[in-house]
């Protein structure tokens, strides 16, 4: 059964879109990521114009993240204070990101920049996560101790000023790296349509040394509000949010996220990181292949700001 998307100006199979939303929602709940790094490329692969895929993908991220965040809130695995600091930086970053998005769109370079950012970020983050998680699983199999992200273990970041105590996470940390991380994630949300969890989760674990048990929920908490803000700004500034596509993705994403949280609770930390790393690498490789393989149509026609 086909449904017409008024902003994207094409018809799509509703069952394919429902399947995409449910799958991404499931992975969102399992790994604590918004899922935008998956839904945006999937929509582009399905011939949705990139500008629409980015803005509408962020809308699906909101739905999946809310569903997962509610579950984590009930279980007490969200550090609201830490999430609020991340949120402050994220809102500023999202504002700057929307401005850059509009600028790149006017220059006609938006599609290329989005693809390159995905390949670089997904490839580097996925590779690093896979290397670490495989090493952790090998040590666990040999019953060797692992010195990984213990609360109280300090690096240079912990020597920065403007420190604040986050009781839920049991850390005493400067707000500077936390807000900076939020700012960077906010920019990515606006430009790439991602929640940023695939970067924020490992950054919180490996750089900020935040305990894993609160990282997933806190990540989803920040993603909810930054992604919602991005959707509103994109809709009012660039008019690229397709409400029909967003509604279908939201319904499927919310359902999938609930099952994803349940499955994620049954897996060990290093197993979750390894699976997320493989997923991130797979999407990055797929996008890289599209960049180097000559397209079927060398030339494209641009209408109303969208490339076909």
JSON list of N, CA and C in Angstrom, two decimals, residues 166-234:
[
{"chain": "A", "resi": 166, "resn": "UNK", "atom": "N", "xyz": [27.64, 15.58, 40.36]},
{"chain": "A", "resi": 166, "resn": "UNK", "atom": "CA", "xyz": [26.48, 14.87, 39.82]},
{"chain": "A", "resi": 166, "resn": "UNK", "atom": "C", "xyz": [26.28, 13.61, 40.67]},
{"chain": "A", "resi": 167, "resn": "UNK", "atom": "N", "xyz": [25.36, 13.70, 41.62]},
{"chain": "A", "resi": 167, "resn": "UNK", "atom": "CA", "xyz": [25.20, 12.64, 42.61]},
{"chain": "A", "resi": 167, "resn": "UNK", "atom": "C", "xyz": [24.73, 11.32, 41.99]},
{"chain": "A", "resi": 168, "resn": "UNK", "atom": "N", "xyz": [23.84, 11.43, 41.02]},
{"chain": "A", "resi": 168, "resn": "UNK", "atom": "CA", "xyz": [23.31, 10.20, 40.41]},
{"chain": "A", "resi": 168, "resn": "UNK", "atom": "C", "xyz": [24.42, 9.41, 39.72]},
{"chain": "A", "resi": 169, "resn": "UNK", "atom": "N", "xyz": [25.32, 10.13, 39.03]},
{"chain": "A", "resi": 169, "resn": "UNK", "atom": "CA", "xyz": [26.43, 9.48, 38.34]},
{"chain": "A", "resi": 169, "resn": "UNK", "atom": "C", "xyz": [27.63, 9.24, 39.24]},
{"chain": "A", "resi": 170, "resn": "UNK", "atom": "N", "xyz": [27.59, 9.82, 40.46]},
{"chain": "A", "resi": 170, "resn": "UNK", "atom": "CA", "xyz": [28.67, 9.68, 41.44]},
{"chain": "A", "resi": 170, "resn": "UNK", "atom": "C", "xyz": [30.00, 10.21, 40.90]},
{"chain": "A", "resi": 171, "resn": "UNK", "atom": "N", "xyz": [29.95, 11.38, 40.26]},
{"chain": "A", "resi": 171, "resn": "UNK", "atom": "CA", "xyz": [31.16, 12.00, 39.74]},
{"chain": "A", "resi": 171, "resn": "UNK", "atom": "C", "xyz": [31.17, 13.48, 40.10]},
{"chain": "A", "resi": 172, "resn": "UNK", "atom": "N", "xyz": [32.38, 14.04, 40.15]},
{"chain": "A", "resi": 172, "resn": "UNK", "atom": "CA", "xyz": [32.59, 15.48, 40.39]},
{"chain": "A", "resi": 172, "resn": "UNK", "atom": "C", "xyz": [33.36, 15.99, 39.18]},
{"chain": "A", "resi": 173, "resn": "UNK", "atom": "N", "xyz": [32.66, 16.72, 38.29]},
{"chain": "A", "resi": 173, "resn": "UNK", "atom": "CA", "xyz": [33.19, 16.99, 36.96]},
{"chain": "A", "resi": 173, "resn": "UNK", "atom": "C", "xyz": [32.91, 18.43, 36.54]},
{"chain": "A", "resi": 174, "resn": "UNK", "atom": "N", "xyz": [33.82, 18.99, 35.73]},
{"chain": "A", "resi": 174, "resn": "UNK", "atom": "CA", "xyz": [33.63, 20.33, 35.17]},
{"chain": "A", "resi": 174, "resn": "UNK", "atom": "C", "xyz": [32.48, 20.32, 34.18]},
{"chain": "A", "resi": 175, "resn": "UNK", "atom": "N", "xyz": [31.72, 21.40, 34.15]},
{"chain": "A", "resi": 175, "resn": "UNK", "atom": "CA", "xyz": [30.60, 21.49, 33.21]},
{"chain": "A", "resi": 175, "resn": "UNK", "atom": "C", "xyz": [31.08, 21.83, 31.80]},
{"chain": "A", "resi": 176, "resn": "UNK", "atom": "N", "xyz": [32.34, 22.24, 31.66]},
{"chain": "A", "resi": 176, "resn": "UNK", "atom": "CA", "xyz": [32.86, 22.65, 30.35]},
{"chain": "A", "resi": 176, "resn": "UNK", "atom": "C", "xyz": [32.84, 21.49, 29.34]},
{"chain": "A", "resi": 177, "resn": "UNK", "atom": "N", "xyz": [33.45, 20.33, 29.65]},
{"chain": "A", "resi": 177, "resn": "UNK", "atom": "CA", "xyz": [33.40, 19.24, 28.67]},
{"chain": "A", "resi": 177, "resn": "UNK", "atom": "C", "xyz": [31.99, 18.70, 28.46]},
{"chain": "A", "resi": 178, "resn": "UNK", "atom": "N", "xyz": [31.15, 18.75, 29.49]},
{"chain": "A", "resi": 178, "resn": "UNK", "atom": "CA", "xyz": [29.78, 18.26, 29.36]},
{"chain": "A", "resi": 178, "resn": "UNK", "atom": "C", "xyz": [28.99, 19.14, 28.40]},
{"chain": "A", "resi": 179, "resn": "UNK", "atom": "N", "xyz": [29.07, 20.48, 28.61]},
{"chain": "A", "resi": 179, "resn": "UNK", "atom": "CA", "xyz": [28.35, 21.41, 27.75]},
{"chain": "A", "resi": 179, "resn": "UNK", "atom": "C", "xyz": [28.91, 21.39, 26.33]},
{"chain": "A", "resi": 180, "resn": "UNK", "atom": "N", "xyz": [30.23, 21.23, 26.21]},
{"chain": "A", "resi": 180, "resn": "UNK", "atom": "CA", "xyz": [30.86, 21.17, 24.88]},
{"chain": "A", "resi": 180, "resn": "UNK", "atom": "C", "xyz": [30.39, 19.94, 24.11]},
{"chain": "A", "resi": 181, "resn": "UNK", "atom": "N", "xyz": [30.31, 18.81, 24.81]},
{"chain": "A", "resi": 181, "resn": "UNK", "atom": "CA", "xyz": [29.79, 17.60, 24.18]},
{"chain": "A", "resi": 181, "resn": "UNK", "atom": "C", "xyz": [28.35, 17.81, 23.72]},
{"chain": "A", "resi": 182, "resn": "UNK", "atom": "N", "xyz": [27.53, 18.44, 24.57]},
{"chain": "A", "resi": 182, "resn": "UNK", "atom": "CA", "xyz": [26.16, 18.73, 24.19]},
{"chain": "A", "resi": 182, "resn": "UNK", "atom": "C", "xyz": [26.07, 19.65, 22.98]},
{"chain": "A", "resi": 183, "resn": "UNK", "atom": "N", "xyz": [26.96, 20.66, 22.92]},
{"chain": "A", "resi": 183, "resn": "UNK", "atom": "CA", "xyz": [26.98, 21.60, 21.79]},
{"chain": "A", "resi": 183, "resn": "UNK", "atom": "C", "xyz": [27.29, 20.86, 20.49]},
{"chain": "A", "resi": 184, "resn": "UNK", "atom": "N", "xyz": [28.30, 20.00, 20.52]},
{"chain": "A", "resi": 184, "resn": "UNK", "atom": "CA", "xyz": [28.71, 19.25, 19.34]},
{"chain": "A", "resi": 184, "resn": "UNK", "atom": "C", "xyz": [27.58, 18.33, 18.87]},
{"chain": "A", "resi": 185, "resn": "UNK", "atom": "N", "xyz": [26.93, 17.65, 19.82]},
{"chain": "A", "resi": 185, "resn": "UNK", "atom": "CA", "xyz": [25.83, 16.76, 19.47]},
{"chain": "A", "resi": 185, "resn": "UNK", "atom": "C", "xyz": [24.66, 17.55, 18.89]},
{"chain": "A", "resi": 186, "resn": "UNK", "atom": "N", "xyz": [24.40, 18.73, 19.43]},
{"chain": "A", "resi": 186, "resn": "UNK", "atom": "CA", "xyz": [23.33, 19.58, 18.91]},
{"chain": "A", "resi": 186, "resn": "UNK", "atom": "C", "xyz": [23.56, 19.98, 17.47]},
{"chain": "A", "resi": 187, "resn": "UNK", "atom": "N", "xyz": [24.81, 20.29, 17.13]},
{"chain": "A", "resi": 187, "resn": "UNK", "atom": "CA", "xyz": [25.13, 20.64, 15.74]},
{"chain": "A", "resi": 187, "resn": "UNK", "atom": "C", "xyz": [24.90, 19.44, 14.82]},
{"chain": "A", "resi": 188, "resn": "UNK", "atom": "N", "xyz": [25.34, 18.27, 15.26]},
{"chain": "A", "resi": 188, "resn": "UNK", "atom": "CA", "xyz": [25.15, 17.07, 14.44]},
{"chain": "A", "resi": 188, "resn": "UNK", "atom": "C", "xyz": [23.66, 16.77, 14.24]},
{"chain": "A", "resi": 189, "resn": "UNK", "atom": "N", "xyz": [22.87, 17.00, 15.27]},
{"chain": "A", "resi": 189, "resn": "UNK", "atom": "CA", "xyz": [21.43, 16.75, 15.17]},
{"chain": "A", "resi": 189, "resn": "UNK", "atom": "C", "xyz": [20.81, 17.60, 14.08]},
{"chain": "A", "resi": 190, "resn": "UNK", "atom": "N", "xyz": [21.21, 18.87, 13.99]},
{"chain": "A", "resi": 190, "resn": "UNK", "atom": "CA", "xyz": [20.63, 19.78, 13.01]},
{"chain": "A", "resi": 190, "resn": "UNK", "atom": "C", "xyz": [21.12, 19.49, 11.60]},
{"chain": "A", "resi": 191, "resn": "UNK", "atom": "N", "xyz": [22.39, 19.18, 11.45]},
{"chain": "A", "resi": 191, "resn": "UNK", "atom": "CA", "xyz": [22.98, 19.02, 10.12]},
{"chain": "A", "resi": 191, "resn": "UNK", "atom": "C", "xyz": [22.75, 17.62, 9.56]},
{"chain": "A", "resi": 192, "resn": "UNK", "atom": "N", "xyz": [22.80, 16.60, 10.43]},
{"chain": "A", "resi": 192, "resn": "UNK", "atom": "CA", "xyz": [22.74, 15.23, 9.96]},
{"chain": "A", "resi": 192, "resn": "UNK", "atom": "C", "xyz": [21.43, 14.51, 10.30]},
{"chain": "A", "resi": 193, "resn": "UNK", "atom": "N", "xyz": [20.58, 15.12, 11.11]},
{"chain": "A", "resi": 193, "resn": "UNK", "atom": "CA", "xyz": [19.34, 14.48, 11.49]},
{"chain": "A", "resi": 193, "resn": "UNK", "atom": "C", "xyz": [19.52, 13.33, 12.44]},
{"chain": "A", "resi": 194, "resn": "UNK", "atom": "N", "xyz": [20.62, 13.35, 13.22]},
{"chain": "A", "resi": 194, "resn": "UNK", "atom": "CA", "xyz": [20.91, 12.27, 14.15]},
{"chain": "A", "resi": 194, "resn": "UNK", "atom": "C", "xyz": [20.62, 12.72, 15.58]},
{"chain": "A", "resi": 195, "resn": "UNK", "atom": "N", "xyz": [20.37, 11.74, 16.45]},
{"chain": "A", "resi": 195, "resn": "UNK", "atom": "CA", "xyz": [20.25, 12.08, 17.86]},
{"chain": "A", "resi": 195, "resn": "UNK", "atom": "C", "xyz": [21.61, 12.30, 18.49]},
{"chain": "A", "resi": 196, "resn": "UNK", "atom": "N", "xyz": [22.63, 11.69, 17.90]},
{"chain": "A", "resi": 196, "resn": "UNK", "atom": "CA", "xyz": [23.99, 11.86, 18.39]},
{"chain": "A", "resi": 196, "resn": "UNK", "atom": "C", "xyz": [24.39, 10.86, 19.44]},
{"chain": "A", "resi": 197, "resn": "UNK", "atom": "N", "xyz": [23.50, 9.91, 19.76]},
{"chain": "A", "resi": 197, "resn": "UNK", "atom": "CA", "xyz": [23.81, 8.94, 20.79]},
{"chain": "A", "resi": 197, "resn": "UNK", "atom": "C", "xyz": [25.00, 8.05, 20.46]},
{"chain": "A", "resi": 198, "resn": "UNK", "atom": "N", "xyz": [25.23, 7.80, 19.16]},
{"chain": "A", "resi": 198, "resn": "UNK", "atom": "CA", "xyz": [26.34, 6.93, 18.77]},
{"chain": "A", "resi": 198, "resn": "UNK", "atom": "C", "xyz": [27.69, 7.58, 19.06]},
{"chain": "A", "resi": 199, "resn": "UNK", "atom": "N", "xyz": [27.69, 8.91, 19.29]},
{"chain": "A", "resi": 199, "resn": "UNK", "atom": "CA", "xyz": [28.90, 9.60, 19.73]},
{"chain": "A", "resi": 199, "resn": "UNK", "atom": "C", "xyz": [28.83, 9.92, 21.21]},
{"chain": "A", "resi": 200, "resn": "UNK", "atom": "N", "xyz": [27.67, 10.34, 21.67]},
{"chain": "A", "resi": 200, "resn": "UNK", "atom": "CA", "xyz": [27.53, 10.77, 23.06]},
{"chain": "A", "resi": 200, "resn": "UNK", "atom": "C", "xyz": [27.72, 9.61, 24.04]},
{"chain": "A", "resi": 201, "resn": "UNK", "atom": "N", "xyz": [27.18, 8.44, 23.73]},
{"chain": "A", "resi": 201, "resn": "UNK", "atom": "CA", "xyz": [27.31, 7.30, 24.64]},
{"chain": "A", "resi": 201, "resn": "UNK", "atom": "C", "xyz": [28.78, 6.91, 24.86]},
{"chain": "A", "resi": 202, "resn": "UNK", "atom": "N", "xyz": [29.56, 6.66, 23.79]},
{"chain": "A", "resi": 202, "resn": "UNK", "atom": "CA", "xyz": [30.98, 6.34, 24.04]},
{"chain": "A", "resi": 202, "resn": "UNK", "atom": "C", "xyz": [31.76, 7.50, 24.65]},
{"chain": "A", "resi": 203, "resn": "UNK", "atom": "N", "xyz": [31.42, 8.74, 24.29]},
{"chain": "A", "resi": 203, "resn": "UNK", "atom": "CA", "xyz": [32.13, 9.89, 24.86]},
{"chain": "A", "resi": 203, "resn": "UNK", "atom": "C", "xyz": [31.89, 10.00, 26.36]},
{"chain": "A", "resi": 204, "resn": "UNK", "atom": "N", "xyz": [30.65, 9.77, 26.79]},
{"chain": "A", "resi": 204, "resn": "UNK", "atom": "CA", "xyz": [30.33, 9.82, 28.21]},
{"chain": "A", "resi": 204, "resn": "UNK", "atom": "C", "xyz": [31.03, 8.70, 28.98]},
{"chain": "A", "resi": 205, "resn": "UNK", "atom": "N", "xyz": [31.18, 7.54, 28.33]},
{"chain": "A", "resi": 205, "resn": "UNK", "atom": "CA", "xyz": [31.80, 6.39, 28.99]},
{"chain": "A", "resi": 205, "resn": "UNK", "atom": "C", "xyz": [33.31, 6.53, 29.05]},
{"chain": "A", "resi": 206, "resn": "UNK", "atom": "N", "xyz": [33.93, 6.84, 27.91]},
{"chain": "A", "resi": 206, "resn": "UNK", "atom": "CA", "xyz": [35.39, 6.79, 27.82]},
{"chain": "A", "resi": 206, "resn": "UNK", "atom": "C", "xyz": [36.07, 8.10, 28.18]},
{"chain": "A", "resi": 207, "resn": "UNK", "atom": "N", "xyz": [35.44, 9.24, 27.87]},
{"chain": "A", "resi": 207, "resn": "UNK", "atom": "CA", "xyz": [36.07, 10.53, 28.15]},
{"chain": "A", "resi": 207, "resn": "UNK", "atom": "C", "xyz": [35.66, 11.10, 29.51]},
{"chain": "A", "resi": 208, "resn": "UNK", "atom": "N", "xyz": [34.35, 11.10, 29.78]},
{"chain": "A", "resi": 208, "resn": "UNK", "atom": "CA", "xyz": [33.87, 11.69, 31.03]},
{"chain": "A", "resi": 208, "resn": "UNK", "atom": "C", "xyz": [33.84, 10.69, 32.18]},
{"chain": "A", "resi": 209, "resn": "UNK", "atom": "N", "xyz": [34.06, 9.40, 31.89]},
{"chain": "A", "resi": 209, "resn": "UNK", "atom": "CA", "xyz": [34.10, 8.35, 32.90]},
{"chain": "A", "resi": 209, "resn": "UNK", "atom": "C", "xyz": [32.80, 8.23, 33.69]},
{"chain": "A", "resi": 210, "resn": "UNK", "atom": "N", "xyz": [31.70, 8.37, 33.00]},
{"chain": "A", "resi": 210, "resn": "UNK", "atom": "CA", "xyz": [30.39, 8.27, 33.64]},
{"chain": "A", "resi": 210, "resn": "UNK", "atom": "C", "xyz": [29.98, 6.80, 33.66]},
{"chain": "A", "resi": 211, "resn": "UNK", "atom": "N", "xyz": [29.46, 6.30, 34.78]},
{"chain": "A", "resi": 211, "resn": "UNK", "atom": "CA", "xyz": [29.07, 4.88, 34.89]},
{"chain": "A", "resi": 211, "resn": "UNK", "atom": "C", "xyz": [28.07, 4.48, 33.80]},
{"chain": "A", "resi": 212, "resn": "UNK", "atom": "N", "xyz": [28.26, 3.30, 33.25]},
{"chain": "A", "resi": 212, "resn": "UNK", "atom": "CA", "xyz": [27.43, 2.83, 32.14]},
{"chain": "A", "resi": 212, "resn": "UNK", "atom": "C", "xyz": [25.96, 2.76, 32.49]},
{"chain": "A", "resi": 213, "resn": "UNK", "atom": "N", "xyz": [25.64, 2.48, 33.74]},
{"chain": "A", "resi": 213, "resn": "UNK", "atom": "CA", "xyz": [24.23, 2.26, 34.11]},
{"chain": "A", "resi": 213, "resn": "UNK", "atom": "C", "xyz": [23.37, 3.51, 33.97]},
{"chain": "A", "resi": 214, "resn": "UNK", "atom": "N", "xyz": [23.98, 4.71, 33.93]},
{"chain": "A", "resi": 214, "resn": "UNK", "atom": "CA", "xyz": [23.18, 5.93, 33.76]},
{"chain": "A", "resi": 214, "resn": "UNK", "atom": "C", "xyz": [23.43, 6.60, 32.42]},
{"chain": "A", "resi": 215, "resn": "UNK", "atom": "N", "xyz": [24.38, 6.09, 31.64]},
{"chain": "A", "resi": 215, "resn": "UNK", "atom": "CA", "xyz": [24.74, 6.73, 30.38]},
{"chain": "A", "resi": 215, "resn": "UNK", "atom": "C", "xyz": [23.60, 6.64, 29.37]},
{"chain": "A", "resi": 216, "resn": "UNK", "atom": "N", "xyz": [23.02, 5.46, 29.21]},
{"chain": "A", "resi": 216, "resn": "UNK", "atom": "CA", "xyz": [21.98, 5.25, 28.19]},
{"chain": "A", "resi": 216, "resn": "UNK", "atom": "C", "xyz": [20.77, 6.14, 28.45]},
{"chain": "A", "resi": 217, "resn": "UNK", "atom": "N", "xyz": [20.25, 6.11, 29.67]},
{"chain": "A", "resi": 217, "resn": "UNK", "atom": "CA", "xyz": [19.07, 6.92, 29.99]},
{"chain": "A", "resi": 217, "resn": "UNK", "atom": "C", "xyz": [19.34, 8.41, 29.88]},
{"chain": "A", "resi": 218, "resn": "UNK", "atom": "N", "xyz": [20.50, 8.87, 30.36]},
{"chain": "A", "resi": 218, "resn": "UNK", "atom": "CA", "xyz": [20.84, 10.29, 30.32]},
{"chain": "A", "resi": 218, "resn": "UNK", "atom": "C", "xyz": [21.02, 10.75, 28.88]},
{"chain": "A", "resi": 219, "resn": "UNK", "atom": "N", "xyz": [21.60, 9.88, 28.04]},
{"chain": "A", "resi": 219, "resn": "UNK", "atom": "CA", "xyz": [21.75, 10.19, 26.63]},
{"chain": "A", "resi": 219, "resn": "UNK", "atom": "C", "xyz": [20.39, 10.40, 25.96]},
{"chain": "A", "resi": 220, "resn": "UNK", "atom": "N", "xyz": [19.46, 9.51, 26.24]},
{"chain": "A", "resi": 220, "resn": "UNK", "atom": "CA", "xyz": [18.12, 9.63, 25.66]},
{"chain": "A", "resi": 220, "resn": "UNK", "atom": "C", "xyz": [17.41, 10.88, 26.16]},
{"chain": "A", "resi": 221, "resn": "UNK", "atom": "N", "xyz": [17.62, 11.25, 27.43]},
{"chain": "A", "resi": 221, "resn": "UNK", "atom": "CA", "xyz": [17.01, 12.45, 28.01]},
{"chain": "A", "resi": 221, "resn": "UNK", "atom": "C", "xyz": [17.42, 13.69, 27.21]},
{"chain": "A", "resi": 222, "resn": "UNK", "atom": "N", "xyz": [18.70, 13.82, 26.92]},
{"chain": "A", "resi": 222, "resn": "UNK", "atom": "CA", "xyz": [19.19, 14.97, 26.17]},
{"chain": "A", "resi": 222, "resn": "UNK", "atom": "C", "xyz": [18.71, 14.94, 24.73]},
{"chain": "A", "resi": 223, "resn": "UNK", "atom": "N", "xyz": [18.71, 13.76, 24.14]},
{"chain": "A", "resi": 223, "resn": "UNK", "atom": "CA", "xyz": [18.33, 13.61, 22.74]},
{"chain": "A", "resi": 223, "resn": "UNK", "atom": "C", "xyz": [16.88, 14.04, 22.51]},
{"chain": "A", "resi": 224, "resn": "UNK", "atom": "N", "xyz": [16.00, 13.72, 23.45]},
{"chain": "A", "resi": 224, "resn": "UNK", "atom": "CA", "xyz": [14.57, 14.05, 23.31]},
{"chain": "A", "resi": 224, "resn": "UNK", "atom": "C", "xyz": [14.39, 15.55, 23.07]},
{"chain": "A", "resi": 225, "resn": "UNK", "atom": "N", "xyz": [14.96, 16.37, 23.93]},
{"chain": "A", "resi": 225, "resn": "UNK", "atom": "CA", "xyz": [14.70, 17.80, 23.86]},
{"chain": "A", "resi": 225, "resn": "UNK", "atom": "C", "xyz": [15.45, 18.49, 22.73]},
{"chain": "A", "resi": 226, "resn": "UNK", "atom": "N", "xyz": [16.69, 18.09, 22.49]},
{"chain": "A", "resi": 226, "resn": "UNK", "atom": "CA", "xyz": [17.46, 18.71, 21.40]},
{"chain": "A", "resi": 226, "resn": "UNK", "atom": "C", "xyz": [16.86, 18.36, 20.05]},
{"chain": "A", "resi": 227, "resn": "UNK", "atom": "N", "xyz": [16.45, 17.10, 19.88]},
{"chain": "A", "resi": 227, "resn": "UNK", "atom": "CA", "xyz": [15.86, 16.69, 18.61]},
{"chain": "A", "resi": 227, "resn": "UNK", "atom": "C", "xyz": [14.51, 17.38, 18.38]},
{"chain": "A", "resi": 228, "resn": "UNK", "atom": "N", "xyz": [13.70, 17.51, 19.44]},
{"chain": "A", "resi": 228, "resn": "UNK", "atom": "CA", "xyz": [12.41, 18.20, 19.31]},
{"chain": "A", "resi": 228, "resn": "UNK", "atom": "C", "xyz": [12.61, 19.66, 18.92]},
{"chain": "A", "resi": 229, "resn": "UNK", "atom": "N", "xyz": [13.58, 20.31, 19.55]},
{"chain": "A", "resi": 229, "resn": "UNK", "atom": "CA", "xyz": [13.90, 21.70, 19.21]},
{"chain": "A", "resi": 229, "resn": "UNK", "atom": "C", "xyz": [14.35, 21.81, 17.75]},
{"chain": "A", "resi": 230, "resn": "UNK", "atom": "N", "xyz": [15.17, 20.86, 17.31]},
{"chain": "A", "resi": 230, "resn": "UNK", "atom": "CA", "xyz": [15.67, 20.87, 15.93]},
{"chain": "A", "resi": 230, "resn": "UNK", "atom": "C", "xyz": [14.52, 20.72, 14.93]},
{"chain": "A", "resi": 231, "resn": "UNK", "atom": "N", "xyz": [13.59, 19.83, 15.23]},
{"chain": "A", "resi": 231, "resn": "UNK", "atom": "CA", "xyz": [12.45, 19.63, 14.33]},
{"chain": "A", "resi": 231, "resn": "UNK", "atom": "C", "xyz": [11.64, 20.91, 14.19]},
{"chain": "A", "resi": 232, "resn": "UNK", "atom": "N", "xyz": [11.39, 21.58, 15.30]},
{"chain": "A", "resi": 232, "resn": "UNK", "atom": "CA", "xyz": [10.60, 22.82, 15.27]},
{"chain": "A", "resi": 232, "resn": "UNK", "atom": "C", "xyz": [11.31, 23.91, 14.45]},
{"chain": "A", "resi": 233, "resn": "UNK", "atom": "N", "xyz": [12.61, 24.04, 14.67]},
{"chain": "A", "resi": 233, "resn": "UNK", "atom": "CA", "xyz": [13.36, 25.07, 13.95]},
{"chain": "A", "resi": 233, "resn": "UNK", "atom": "C", "xyz": [13.46, 24.74, 12.47]},
{"chain": "A", "resi": 234, "resn": "UNK", "atom": "N", "xyz": [13.71, 23.47, 12.14]},
{"chain": "A", "resi": 234, "resn": "UNK", "atom": "CA", "xyz": [13.79, 23.07, 10.73]},
{"chain": "A", "resi": 234, "resn": "UNK", "atom": "C", "xyz": [12.45, 23.29, 10.03]}
]
